[in-house]
Coordinates of C-alpha atoms in Angstrom, one line a residue:
Chain A
X5 CA 7.4 24.5 4.6
X6 CA 7.9 20.8 5.5
X7 CA 10.2 20.3 8.2
X8 CA 11.8 16.9 8.7
X9 CA 14.5 15.6 11.1
X10 CA 14.0 12.0 11.8
X11 CA 15.9 8.6 12.7
X12 CA 13.8 5.4 11.8
X13 CA 15.0 1.6 11.8
X14 CA 13.5 -1.0 9.8
X15 CA 15.2 -4.6 10.8
X16 CA 18.9 -3.6 10.6
X17 CA 18.3 -0.6 8.4
X18 CA 19.0 2.8 9.7
X19 CA 17.7 5.9 8.2
X20 CA 18.7 9.4 9.2
X21 CA 16.7 11.8 7.2
X22 CA 17.2 15.8 7.6
X23 CA 15.8 18.1 5.0
X24 CA 13.1 20.9 4.5
X25 CA 11.0 21.1 1.2
X26 CA 9.2 24.3 0.1
X27 CA 5.3 24.1 0.0
X28 CA 3.6 23.8 -2.2
X29 CA 5.4 22.1 -4.7
X30 CA 6.6 18.6 -5.5
X31 CA 9.8 17.6 -3.5
X32 CA 11.5 14.4 -5.3
X33 CA 13.2 11.9 -3.0
X34 CA 15.7 10.7 -5.3
X35 CA 18.2 7.9 -4.8
X36 CA 19.1 4.2 -5.7
X37 CA 16.9 1.3 -4.8
X38 CA 17.9 0.4 -1.1
X39 CA 19.1 4.0 -0.2
X40 CA 16.0 4.2 2.3
X41 CA 13.5 6.5 0.6
X42 CA 10.7 4.0 1.2
X43 CA 11.4 3.6 4.9
X44 CA 11.6 7.5 4.8
X45 CA 8.1 8.0 3.6
X46 CA 6.7 5.2 5.7
X47 CA 8.2 7.0 8.7
X48 CA 6.6 10.4 7.4
X49 CA 3.1 8.7 7.1
X50 CA 3.5 7.1 10.6
X51 CA 3.6 3.1 9.3
X52 CA 6.7 2.9 11.0
X53 CA 7.9 4.1 14.4
X54 CA 10.6 6.9 14.1
X55 CA 12.2 9.5 16.5
X56 CA 12.5 13.0 15.5
X57 CA 10.4 15.8 14.3
X58 CA 7.9 16.1 11.4
X59 CA 6.2 19.1 10.8
X60 CA 4.3 21.0 8.1
X61 CA 3.8 24.6 8.8
X62 CA 2.3 24.8 12.3
X63 CA 1.0 21.0 12.0
X64 CA 3.4 18.9 13.8
X65 CA 3.1 15.2 13.5
X66 CA 6.2 13.9 15.3
X67 CA 8.0 15.5 18.0
X68 CA 9.9 13.1 20.3
X69 CA 11.1 16.0 22.7
X70 CA 7.5 16.5 23.8
X71 CA 6.8 12.8 23.4
X72 CA 4.3 13.6 20.4
X73 CA 3.5 10.8 17.7
X74 CA 0.3 11.5 15.9
X75 CA -0.7 8.1 14.7
X76 CA -1.1 7.4 10.7
X77 CA -4.7 7.6 10.4
X78 CA -4.7 11.2 12.1
X79 CA -1.9 12.6 10.3
X80 CA -4.0 13.2 7.0
X81 CA -1.1 12.3 4.9
X82 CA -2.3 10.7 1.7
X83 CA -0.3 7.7 0.3
X84 CA 0.1 6.5 -3.1
X85 CA 1.5 3.1 -2.7
X86 CA 4.0 1.4 -5.5
X87 CA 1.4 -1.2 -5.9
X88 CA -1.7 1.0 -5.6
X89 CA -3.5 -1.2 -2.9
X90 CA -7.0 -0.7 -4.3
X91 CA -9.9 -2.4 -2.0
X92 CA -10.9 -5.4 -4.1
X93 CA -14.2 -5.5 -2.4
X94 CA -15.1 -2.1 -3.5
X95 CA -15.9 -0.3 -7.0
X96 CA -13.5 2.2 -8.3
X97 CA -16.3 4.7 -6.8
X98 CA -16.1 2.8 -3.4
X99 CA -12.6 3.6 -3.4
X100 CA -12.6 6.9 -4.0
X101 CA -15.2 7.4 -1.2
X102 CA -13.5 5.7 1.3
X103 CA -11.0 8.2 1.9
X104 CA -13.5 10.8 1.3
X105 CA -16.1 9.7 4.1
X106 CA -12.9 9.7 6.5
X107 CA -11.6 13.0 5.3
X108 CA -10.6 15.1 8.4
X109 CA -10.3 18.6 6.6
X110 CA -13.5 21.0 7.4
X111 CA -13.2 22.5 4.1
X112 CA -12.3 20.1 1.4
X113 CA -9.3 21.1 -0.9
X114 CA -10.5 19.1 -3.8
X115 CA -13.9 18.2 -4.6
X116 CA -14.8 14.5 -6.1
X117 CA -15.8 16.1 -9.6
X118 CA -12.6 17.9 -9.8
X119 CA -10.6 14.8 -9.1
X120 CA -12.3 12.5 -11.4
X121 CA -11.9 15.1 -14.2
X122 CA -8.5 15.9 -13.5
X123 CA -7.5 11.9 -13.6
X124 CA -10.0 11.0 -16.1
X125 CA -11.7 8.4 -13.8
X126 CA -15.4 9.2 -15.3
X127 CA -15.6 6.0 -17.4
X128 CA -14.1 3.6 -14.4
X129 CA -16.1 4.8 -11.6
X130 CA -18.5 1.7 -11.7
X131 CA -15.9 -0.8 -12.5
X132 CA -14.6 -3.5 -10.0
X133 CA -10.8 -2.9 -9.2
X134 CA -9.6 -6.3 -10.4
X135 CA -9.6 -5.7 -14.2
X136 CA -8.1 -2.3 -14.0
X137 CA -4.6 -1.6 -16.0
X138 CA -1.7 -0.8 -13.8
X139 CA -1.8 2.7 -15.1
X140 CA -5.8 3.0 -14.4
X141 CA -5.1 1.4 -10.9
X142 CA -2.4 4.1 -9.9
X143 CA -5.0 6.9 -11.2
X144 CA -7.5 5.4 -9.0
X145 CA -5.0 5.2 -6.0
X146 CA -4.3 8.8 -6.8
X147 CA -7.7 9.9 -6.7
X148 CA -8.7 8.0 -3.6
X149 CA -5.7 9.7 -1.8
X150 CA -6.6 13.1 -2.8
X151 CA -10.4 13.0 -1.8
X152 CA -9.0 12.1 1.7
X153 CA -8.2 16.0 1.6
X154 CA -4.6 15.1 2.6
X155 CA -2.2 18.0 3.9
X156 CA 0.5 16.3 2.3
X157 CA 0.7 13.8 -0.8
X158 CA 3.2 11.0 -0.4
X159 CA 4.1 9.1 -3.8
X160 CA 6.0 6.3 -3.2
X161 CA 7.3 5.1 -6.9
X162 CA 3.8 5.1 -8.3
X163 CA 5.2 4.3 -11.7
X164 CA 7.6 1.6 -10.8
X165 CA 5.2 -1.1 -11.1
X166 CA 4.0 0.0 -14.5
X167 CA 5.4 -0.7 -17.8
X168 CA 7.0 2.0 -19.9
X169 CA 4.3 2.9 -22.3
X170 CA 1.7 3.1 -19.4
X171 CA 4.1 5.3 -17.3
X172 CA 4.0 7.7 -19.9
X173 CA 0.1 7.4 -19.8
X174 CA 0.2 8.5 -16.0
X175 CA 3.1 11.3 -16.1
X176 CA 0.7 13.8 -17.6
X177 CA -2.0 13.2 -14.7
X178 CA 0.9 13.8 -12.1
X179 CA 2.2 17.1 -14.0
X180 CA -1.5 18.3 -14.0
X181 CA -1.9 17.7 -10.3
X182 CA 1.1 19.5 -9.5
X183 CA 0.0 22.7 -11.8
X184 CA -3.7 22.4 -10.3
X185 CA -3.8 21.6 -6.9
X186 CA -2.0 23.2 -4.1
X187 CA -1.4 20.2 -1.9
X188 CA 2.2 19.7 -1.3
X189 CA 3.9 16.3 -2.6
X190 CA 6.8 14.0 -1.6
X191 CA 7.6 11.9 -5.0
X192 CA 9.9 9.0 -4.3
X193 CA 11.6 7.7 -7.6
X194 CA 14.9 6.1 -8.5
X195 CA 14.1 7.4 -12.1
X196 CA 16.1 10.6 -12.9
X197 CA 13.9 11.6 -16.1
X198 CA 10.7 11.2 -13.8
X199 CA 12.1 13.6 -11.1
X200 CA 13.3 16.1 -13.7
X201 CA 9.8 16.1 -15.0
X202 CA 7.9 16.4 -11.9
X203 CA 10.0 17.9 -9.2
X204 CA 10.3 21.4 -8.2
X205 CA 12.7 20.5 -5.4
X206 CA 14.8 17.2 -5.1
X207 CA 16.4 15.6 -2.0
X208 CA 19.1 13.2 -2.7
X209 CA 19.0 10.1 -0.8
X210 CA 21.8 7.5 -0.4
X211 CA 23.0 5.0 1.9
X212 CA 20.2 5.6 4.6
X213 CA 20.9 9.4 4.8
X214 CA 19.7 12.5 2.9
X215 CA 22.8 13.4 1.3
X216 CA 22.0 16.9 -0.5
X217 CA 18.8 18.9 -1.4
X218 CA 18.1 21.8 -3.9
X219 CA 16.6 22.5 -7.0
X220 CA 16.9 20.0 -10.0
X221 CA 18.9 22.9 -11.8
X222 CA 21.2 23.1 -8.6
X223 CA 21.5 19.7 -7.8
X224 CA 22.3 18.7 -11.4
X225 CA 25.8 20.3 -10.7
X226 CA 26.4 18.7 -7.5
X227 CA 29.2 16.1 -7.7
X228 CA 27.0 14.2 -5.1
X229 CA 24.6 13.4 -7.7
X230 CA 26.9 11.9 -10.4
X231 CA 27.2 8.2 -8.9
X232 CA 23.6 8.2 -8.5
X233 CA 22.4 9.0 -12.2
X234 CA 25.3 7.5 -13.7
X235 CA 27.6 8.8 -16.4
X236 CA 25.3 9.0 -19.3
X237 CA 22.6 10.9 -17.5
X238 CA 25.0 13.3 -16.1
X239 CA 24.3 17.0 -17.4
X240 CA 23.2 20.3 -16.7
X241 CA 19.6 21.1 -15.8
X242 CA 18.8 24.8 -16.7
X243 CA 15.4 26.5 -16.0
X244 CA 14.5 29.1 -18.8
X245 CA 11.8 30.7 -20.3
X246 CA 10.4 30.1 -23.8
X247 CA 11.5 33.0 -26.2
X248 CA 9.9 34.2 -29.4
X249 CA 9.4 31.7 -32.1
X250 CA 11.2 31.8 -35.6
X251 CA 8.5 31.9 -37.8
X252 CA 10.5 30.3 -40.7
X253 CA 12.2 27.4 -39.2
X254 CA 9.6 26.9 -36.3
X255 CA 12.3 26.7 -33.6
X256 CA 12.1 28.4 -30.1
X257 CA 14.6 30.9 -28.9
X258 CA 15.4 30.2 -25.4
X259 CA 17.7 32.5 -23.4
X260 CA 20.5 30.8 -21.4
X261 CA 22.7 33.2 -19.6
X262 CA 24.3 35.8 -22.0
X263 CA 23.5 33.4 -24.9
X264 CA 20.6 31.7 -26.7
X265 CA 19.9 28.4 -27.6
X266 CA 17.5 27.7 -30.7
X267 CA 15.7 24.4 -30.3
X268 CA 12.3 22.8 -31.4
X269 CA 9.8 22.9 -28.8
X270 CA 6.6 21.2 -30.3
X271 CA 3.6 22.9 -28.5
X272 CA 5.4 25.3 -26.5
X273 CA 4.2 29.0 -26.6
X274 CA 6.4 32.0 -25.6
X275 CA 6.4 32.7 -22.0
X276 CA 6.2 29.1 -21.0
X277 CA 8.5 27.9 -18.2
X278 CA 10.9 25.3 -19.5
X279 CA 13.3 22.8 -17.9
X280 CA 16.2 21.7 -20.1
X281 CA 18.7 19.0 -19.6
X282 CA 21.8 19.4 -21.5
X283 CA 23.8 16.0 -21.1
X284 CA 27.4 16.3 -20.6
X285 CA 28.1 13.7 -23.4
X286 CA 26.5 15.9 -25.9
X287 CA 28.2 19.2 -25.2
X288 CA 31.4 19.9 -27.2
X289 CA 34.1 22.2 -26.1
X290 CA 35.8 24.4 -28.3
X291 CA 38.6 27.3 -27.4
X292 CA 37.7 29.5 -30.3
X293 CA 34.6 30.8 -31.6
X294 CA 33.4 28.0 -34.1
X295 CA 33.0 28.7 -37.6
X296 CA 31.2 26.4 -40.4
X297 CA 29.7 23.7 -38.1
X298 CA 26.4 22.3 -38.3
X299 CA 25.7 22.9 -34.9
X300 CA 23.3 25.7 -34.1
X301 CA 23.9 26.6 -30.6
X302 CA 27.2 27.7 -29.5
X303 CA 27.4 29.4 -25.9
X304 CA 30.3 31.8 -24.7
X305 CA 31.5 31.2 -21.4
X306 CA 34.5 30.5 -19.0
X307 CA 36.0 27.3 -17.9
X308 CA 35.2 27.1 -14.1
X309 CA 36.5 23.8 -13.0
X310 CA 38.1 20.8 -14.7
X311 CA 37.1 17.4 -12.6
X312 CA 38.4 14.0 -13.4
X313 CA 35.9 11.5 -14.1
X314 CA 37.6 8.1 -14.6
X315 CA 40.9 7.2 -15.9
X316 CA 40.5 8.9 -19.4
X317 CA 37.6 11.5 -19.1
X318 CA 37.2 14.9 -17.4
X319 CA 34.3 16.6 -16.7
X320 CA 34.3 20.6 -17.6
X321 CA 32.2 22.8 -15.8
X322 CA 31.4 26.0 -18.0
X323 CA 30.0 29.2 -16.6
X324 CA 27.8 31.0 -18.9
X325 CA 27.4 34.4 -17.2
X326 CA 25.0 33.0 -14.3
X327 CA 23.8 29.4 -15.5
X328 CA 26.3 26.4 -16.0
X329 CA 26.6 23.7 -18.3
X330 CA 28.8 20.5 -17.9
X331 CA 30.7 18.9 -20.7
X332 CA 32.5 15.7 -20.9
X333 CA 36.0 15.6 -22.5
X334 CA 38.6 13.2 -22.7
X335 CA 41.9 13.7 -20.8
X336 CA 43.8 13.9 -24.0
X337 CA 41.6 16.8 -25.2
X338 CA 41.9 18.6 -22.2
X339 CA 45.7 18.3 -22.5
X340 CA 45.8 19.2 -26.2
X341 CA 43.7 22.2 -25.8
X342 CA 45.3 23.3 -22.6
X343 CA 42.3 23.6 -20.7
X344 CA 42.6 25.6 -17.5
X345 CA 39.9 27.2 -15.1
X346 CA 39.5 31.0 -16.2
X347 CA 39.9 30.3 -19.8
X348 CA 37.0 31.7 -22.1
X349 CA 35.4 28.7 -24.1
X350 CA 32.3 27.8 -26.4
X351 CA 30.0 25.2 -25.5
X352 CA 28.6 23.5 -28.7
X353 CA 25.3 22.0 -28.2
X354 CA 23.4 20.0 -30.8
X355 CA 19.8 20.8 -30.6
X356 CA 18.4 17.6 -31.6
X357 CA 20.0 16.1 -28.4
X358 CA 18.2 18.4 -26.0
X359 CA 15.7 17.0 -23.4
X360 CA 13.1 20.0 -22.5
X361 CA 10.2 19.6 -20.0
X362 CA 7.8 22.5 -20.6
X363 CA 5.7 23.1 -18.0
X364 CA 2.7 25.7 -17.2
X365 CA 3.9 28.6 -14.8
X366 CA 2.3 28.7 -11.4
X367 CA 0.2 31.4 -10.7
Chain B
X29 CA -41.0 -41.5 5.8
X30 CA -39.2 -40.5 8.9
X31 CA -40.4 -41.3 12.4
X32 CA -41.3 -38.6 15.2
X33 CA -38.2 -39.5 16.9
X34 CA -36.0 -39.2 14.1
X35 CA -37.5 -35.7 13.1
X36 CA -36.7 -35.0 16.7
X37 CA -33.1 -36.0 16.2
X38 CA -32.8 -33.6 13.3
X39 CA -34.3 -30.7 14.9
X40 CA -32.0 -31.4 18.0
X41 CA -29.2 -31.6 15.4
X42 CA -29.9 -28.6 13.7
X43 CA -30.1 -26.7 17.1
X44 CA -27.0 -28.0 18.4
X45 CA -25.2 -27.3 15.2
X46 CA -26.5 -23.6 14.9
X47 CA -25.9 -23.0 18.7
X48 CA -22.4 -24.3 18.4
X49 CA -21.5 -22.0 15.5
X50 CA -23.3 -19.2 17.4
X51 CA -21.0 -19.6 20.4
X52 CA -17.8 -20.2 18.4
X53 CA -18.0 -17.6 15.7
X54 CA -17.6 -14.5 18.1
X55 CA -14.4 -16.0 19.3
X56 CA -13.1 -17.8 16.1
X57 CA -13.0 -14.2 14.1
X58 CA -10.7 -12.2 16.7
X59 CA -8.4 -15.4 17.7
X60 CA -7.7 -16.0 13.9
X61 CA -6.9 -12.4 13.6
X62 CA -4.5 -12.4 16.5
X63 CA -2.8 -15.4 15.3
X64 CA -2.3 -13.8 11.8
X65 CA -1.6 -10.2 12.3
X66 CA -0.6 -9.8 15.9
X67 CA 2.8 -10.2 17.3
X68 CA 2.7 -11.3 21.0
X69 CA 4.3 -13.4 23.7
X70 CA 2.4 -16.5 24.1
X71 CA 1.2 -16.5 20.4
X72 CA 2.4 -20.0 19.8
X73 CA 0.8 -21.0 23.1
X74 CA -2.5 -19.7 22.1
X75 CA -2.0 -21.3 18.9
X76 CA -1.6 -24.9 20.5
X77 CA -4.5 -24.0 23.0
X78 CA -6.8 -23.5 20.0
X79 CA -5.8 -26.6 18.4
X80 CA -5.9 -28.9 21.4
X81 CA -9.5 -30.1 20.5
X82 CA -8.3 -31.2 17.4
X83 CA -5.9 -33.5 19.1
X84 CA -7.4 -34.7 22.2
X85 CA -10.1 -37.6 22.4
X86 CA -13.6 -36.1 22.0
X87 CA -14.8 -37.9 25.3
X88 CA -11.7 -36.1 27.1
X89 CA -13.1 -32.8 26.0
X90 CA -16.6 -33.9 27.3
X91 CA -15.2 -34.8 30.6
X92 CA -13.0 -31.5 30.9
X93 CA -16.4 -29.6 30.2
X94 CA -18.3 -31.8 32.7
X95 CA -15.6 -30.7 35.2
X96 CA -15.7 -27.0 34.4
X97 CA -19.3 -26.7 33.4
X98 CA -21.2 -29.2 35.5
X99 CA -23.4 -27.6 38.2
X100 CA -20.7 -28.2 40.7
X101 CA -17.9 -27.0 38.6
X102 CA -16.2 -23.6 38.8
X103 CA -17.8 -22.3 35.8
X104 CA -20.9 -24.2 35.7
X105 CA -21.9 -23.3 39.3
X106 CA -21.3 -19.5 38.6
X107 CA -23.6 -19.7 35.4
X108 CA -26.3 -21.6 37.1
X109 CA -26.2 -19.3 40.6
X110 CA -26.0 -15.9 38.4
X111 CA -28.3 -16.6 35.4
X112 CA -30.0 -20.1 36.4
X113 CA -28.5 -21.5 33.3
X114 CA -27.3 -25.3 33.2
X115 CA -25.4 -26.6 30.8
X116 CA -24.8 -30.1 31.4
X117 CA -27.3 -32.4 30.0
X118 CA -29.1 -29.7 27.8
X119 CA -29.2 -28.7 24.4
X120 CA -27.2 -25.6 25.1
X121 CA -24.7 -27.9 26.5
X122 CA -24.4 -30.2 23.6
X123 CA -23.9 -26.8 21.6
X124 CA -21.2 -26.0 23.6
X125 CA -19.5 -29.3 23.3
X126 CA -19.6 -29.2 19.5
X127 CA -18.4 -25.6 19.6
X128 CA -15.2 -26.5 21.5
X129 CA -14.9 -29.4 18.7
X130 CA -15.1 -27.5 15.9
X131 CA -13.5 -24.5 17.1
X132 CA -10.1 -25.4 15.4
X133 CA -11.6 -26.0 12.0
X134 CA -13.2 -22.6 12.0
X135 CA -10.4 -20.9 13.1
X136 CA -8.2 -22.6 10.4
X137 CA -10.6 -21.7 7.8
X138 CA -10.7 -18.0 8.9
X139 CA -6.6 -18.2 9.3
X140 CA -6.0 -19.4 5.6
X141 CA -8.5 -16.6 4.1
X142 CA -6.6 -13.8 6.5
X143 CA -3.3 -14.6 5.5
X144 CA -4.3 -14.3 1.9
X145 CA -5.0 -10.6 2.5
X146 CA -2.4 -8.2 1.6
X147 CA -1.6 -6.6 5.0
X148 CA -0.6 -3.5 2.8
X149 CA -4.7 -3.1 2.3
X150 CA -4.8 -2.3 6.1
X151 CA -2.1 0.0 5.7
X152 CA -3.5 1.9 3.0
X153 CA -7.0 2.2 4.9
X154 CA -5.0 3.4 7.8
X155 CA -3.6 6.4 5.6
X156 CA -6.9 7.2 4.5
X157 CA -8.0 7.9 8.1
X158 CA -9.4 4.6 9.4
X159 CA -8.6 3.7 12.9
X160 CA -8.1 0.0 14.1
X161 CA -11.9 -1.1 14.4
X162 CA -12.7 1.0 11.1
X163 CA -9.9 -0.9 9.2
X164 CA -11.2 -4.2 10.6
X165 CA -14.8 -3.6 9.8
X166 CA -14.6 -2.0 6.7
X167 CA -11.2 -3.8 4.9
X168 CA -10.5 -6.9 6.8
X169 CA -13.9 -8.4 7.6
X170 CA -15.2 -8.3 4.1
X171 CA -12.3 -9.6 2.6
X172 CA -12.3 -12.4 5.2
X173 CA -16.0 -13.3 4.1
X174 CA -15.2 -16.0 2.2
X175 CA -13.1 -17.8 4.9
X176 CA -15.7 -16.8 7.5
X177 CA -18.4 -18.6 5.4
X178 CA -16.2 -21.8 5.0
X179 CA -15.6 -21.7 8.6
X180 CA -19.4 -21.6 9.5
X181 CA -20.2 -24.2 7.2
X182 CA -17.6 -26.8 8.3
X183 CA -18.3 -25.9 12.0
X184 CA -22.1 -26.5 11.3
X185 CA -21.4 -29.7 9.6
X186 CA -19.2 -30.9 12.2
X187 CA -22.0 -29.9 14.9
X188 CA -24.4 -32.1 12.9
X189 CA -22.2 -35.0 13.4
X190 CA -20.4 -34.6 16.8
X191 CA -20.4 -37.5 19.0
X192 CA -17.9 -37.9 21.5
X193 CA -17.9 -34.8 23.4
X194 CA -21.6 -34.2 23.2
X195 CA -22.6 -37.9 24.6
X196 CA -20.1 -37.3 27.6
X197 CA -21.0 -33.8 28.6
X198 CA -24.7 -33.6 27.5
X199 CA -25.7 -37.3 27.5
X200 CA -28.2 -38.9 25.1
X201 CA -31.6 -37.5 26.0
X202 CA -34.3 -37.7 23.5
X203 CA -35.6 -34.4 22.3
X204 CA -32.8 -32.3 24.1
X205 CA -29.1 -33.8 23.3
X206 CA -30.0 -36.7 21.3
X207 CA -28.6 -35.6 17.9
X208 CA -28.6 -37.6 14.6
X209 CA -25.3 -39.4 15.5
X210 CA -26.7 -40.3 18.9
X211 CA -30.1 -41.4 17.5
X212 CA -28.0 -43.6 14.8
X213 CA -25.9 -44.8 17.5
X214 CA -29.2 -46.0 19.7
X215 CA -30.7 -47.3 16.5
X216 CA -27.9 -49.6 16.0
X217 CA -27.8 -50.6 19.5
X218 CA -31.8 -51.1 19.5
X219 CA -32.9 -54.6 18.4
X220 CA -34.5 -54.3 15.0
X221 CA -33.5 -50.9 14.7
X222 CA -31.6 -51.4 11.3
X223 CA -34.5 -49.8 9.2
X224 CA -34.3 -46.6 11.4
X225 CA -30.3 -46.6 11.3
X226 CA -30.3 -46.9 7.5
X227 CA -32.7 -44.0 7.3
X228 CA -30.7 -41.7 9.7
X229 CA -27.3 -42.5 7.7
X230 CA -29.1 -41.5 4.9
X231 CA -30.4 -38.2 6.1
X232 CA -26.8 -37.7 7.3
X233 CA -25.4 -38.1 3.8
X234 CA -27.9 -36.0 2.4
X235 CA -27.3 -33.3 4.9
X236 CA -23.7 -33.4 4.3
X237 CA -24.2 -33.2 0.6
X238 CA -26.5 -30.2 0.9
X239 CA -24.1 -28.4 3.1
X240 CA -21.0 -29.0 0.8
X241 CA -23.0 -27.8 -2.1
X242 CA -24.3 -24.7 -0.7
X243 CA -21.0 -23.8 0.7
X244 CA -19.4 -24.0 -2.9
X245 CA -22.5 -21.9 -4.3
X246 CA -22.2 -19.1 -1.8
X247 CA -18.3 -19.1 -1.9
X248 CA -18.4 -18.6 -5.5
X249 CA -21.0 -15.7 -5.4
X250 CA -18.7 -14.1 -2.9
X251 CA -15.5 -14.5 -4.7
X252 CA -17.3 -12.8 -7.6
X253 CA -18.3 -10.1 -5.6
X254 CA -14.7 -9.5 -4.2
X255 CA -13.6 -9.3 -8.1
X256 CA -11.5 -12.6 -7.6

């Protein structure tokens, strides 16, 4: 468990952060630009002064009450910067070795050949850093941080400086690290899709404070998340397991509460863990069982809550026997259907619009 | 081609220039670092003090050195009593005088290169477990190398040619403190010394060229190594 309760100041900006992150796992520090995420990771790494307490399990890096503040170079916290910060006077191999030589851990957690294989660095080792692509630079920076045998890995928007196509090149490597290594990671991002793909836990940072925390699924229903992700990205996140595949259609069946969704999941095997985002704008709400529709997925549930969203729209929270989905509807429709909490409803989901992030199950 | 005295002047010049670089280098690197990276009270005062020799008349610097490092001066007296080291009117003294004169140039060259190094690289080294001295030696110093080289070359070239401070503090003693410019000056002052003066002037030009060309060559090789 990573335990953080600190106050840090950078110029006039004041950050107050309090959260606990389960370890191992990837905890995303998610929030808009300027929210204080970067200040927070700088304070965690010890690169700027902070007051309060930071502890990972039995190891304490900051405890102002006891006058303890371990300097950055002795925290054993790996840091992957947005701009990679590779040493230009060293080759790729030299950069990797820089951290490895100074590792404080008595027994290495990751070996060099393992890191080189995981991050696909073999062909780059002899290269100078100046001519690497953005994606390659970040992979080398990741490898360098990992080989310093960190107790905790901080990733400060490692994909922000990379263009879209290259980002998709680096993301799978991050997923591999998450699934293969037991090093706890804090992943800073203002991209919700990255967070949904990588995080096992999310801490929402806004206006210099940690506002809310929880699993991606729990946080997806939290009203405090909505202004941060913006209207079109609002939607329930569900954790599920891939069920049997239908041999005829090739669609996978996924249990959601009492109901089932059928959807195309290329490459997924029964038993795989699945994180599914169902956008509120893609859910249609019906008060009767639908008939004669092309929509394959109708989930029966109960209307739990109606939340006004702007002047014309409302957000319906639909309970599906455990999990919940969100549906965006117009105020006019809500009035016409005489929607009220407690009403039995159907949530219709178009399979083609679902976003699924499958990942391997942790041992 | 050159007379024995002219060879001697060349040898003295090289010794004085080399000595001046050896004296100023160990101070210039930390001073440049302090001026660029450190935040402390009195930084502008240090900055001004470092640049003083660039704006004072060289003769005034020579005079101040004489006052401080003369055998009866506070520092010179102590050096003589403790180590038996005499600076005034010696090659070492000439080296000291040209070291003081070229110090601002040397610091400036290093500052420029240090300012070009992203401080984030030192931060990165820190998160990888490098302490302050380790960071400086493993990251900052290698990246400063082109600036250090430029500083050394300009200071060496300036040391070959320093006149005012040297003649005031160390005088014009053949074989001891008579460097190329002092020999050139003496030749001009001597009747029928025109040929010698021409040879010494030509020699100075050749040395200057050689210095600049080799500096450029070394800088290019260093930049290539740094991947720039």
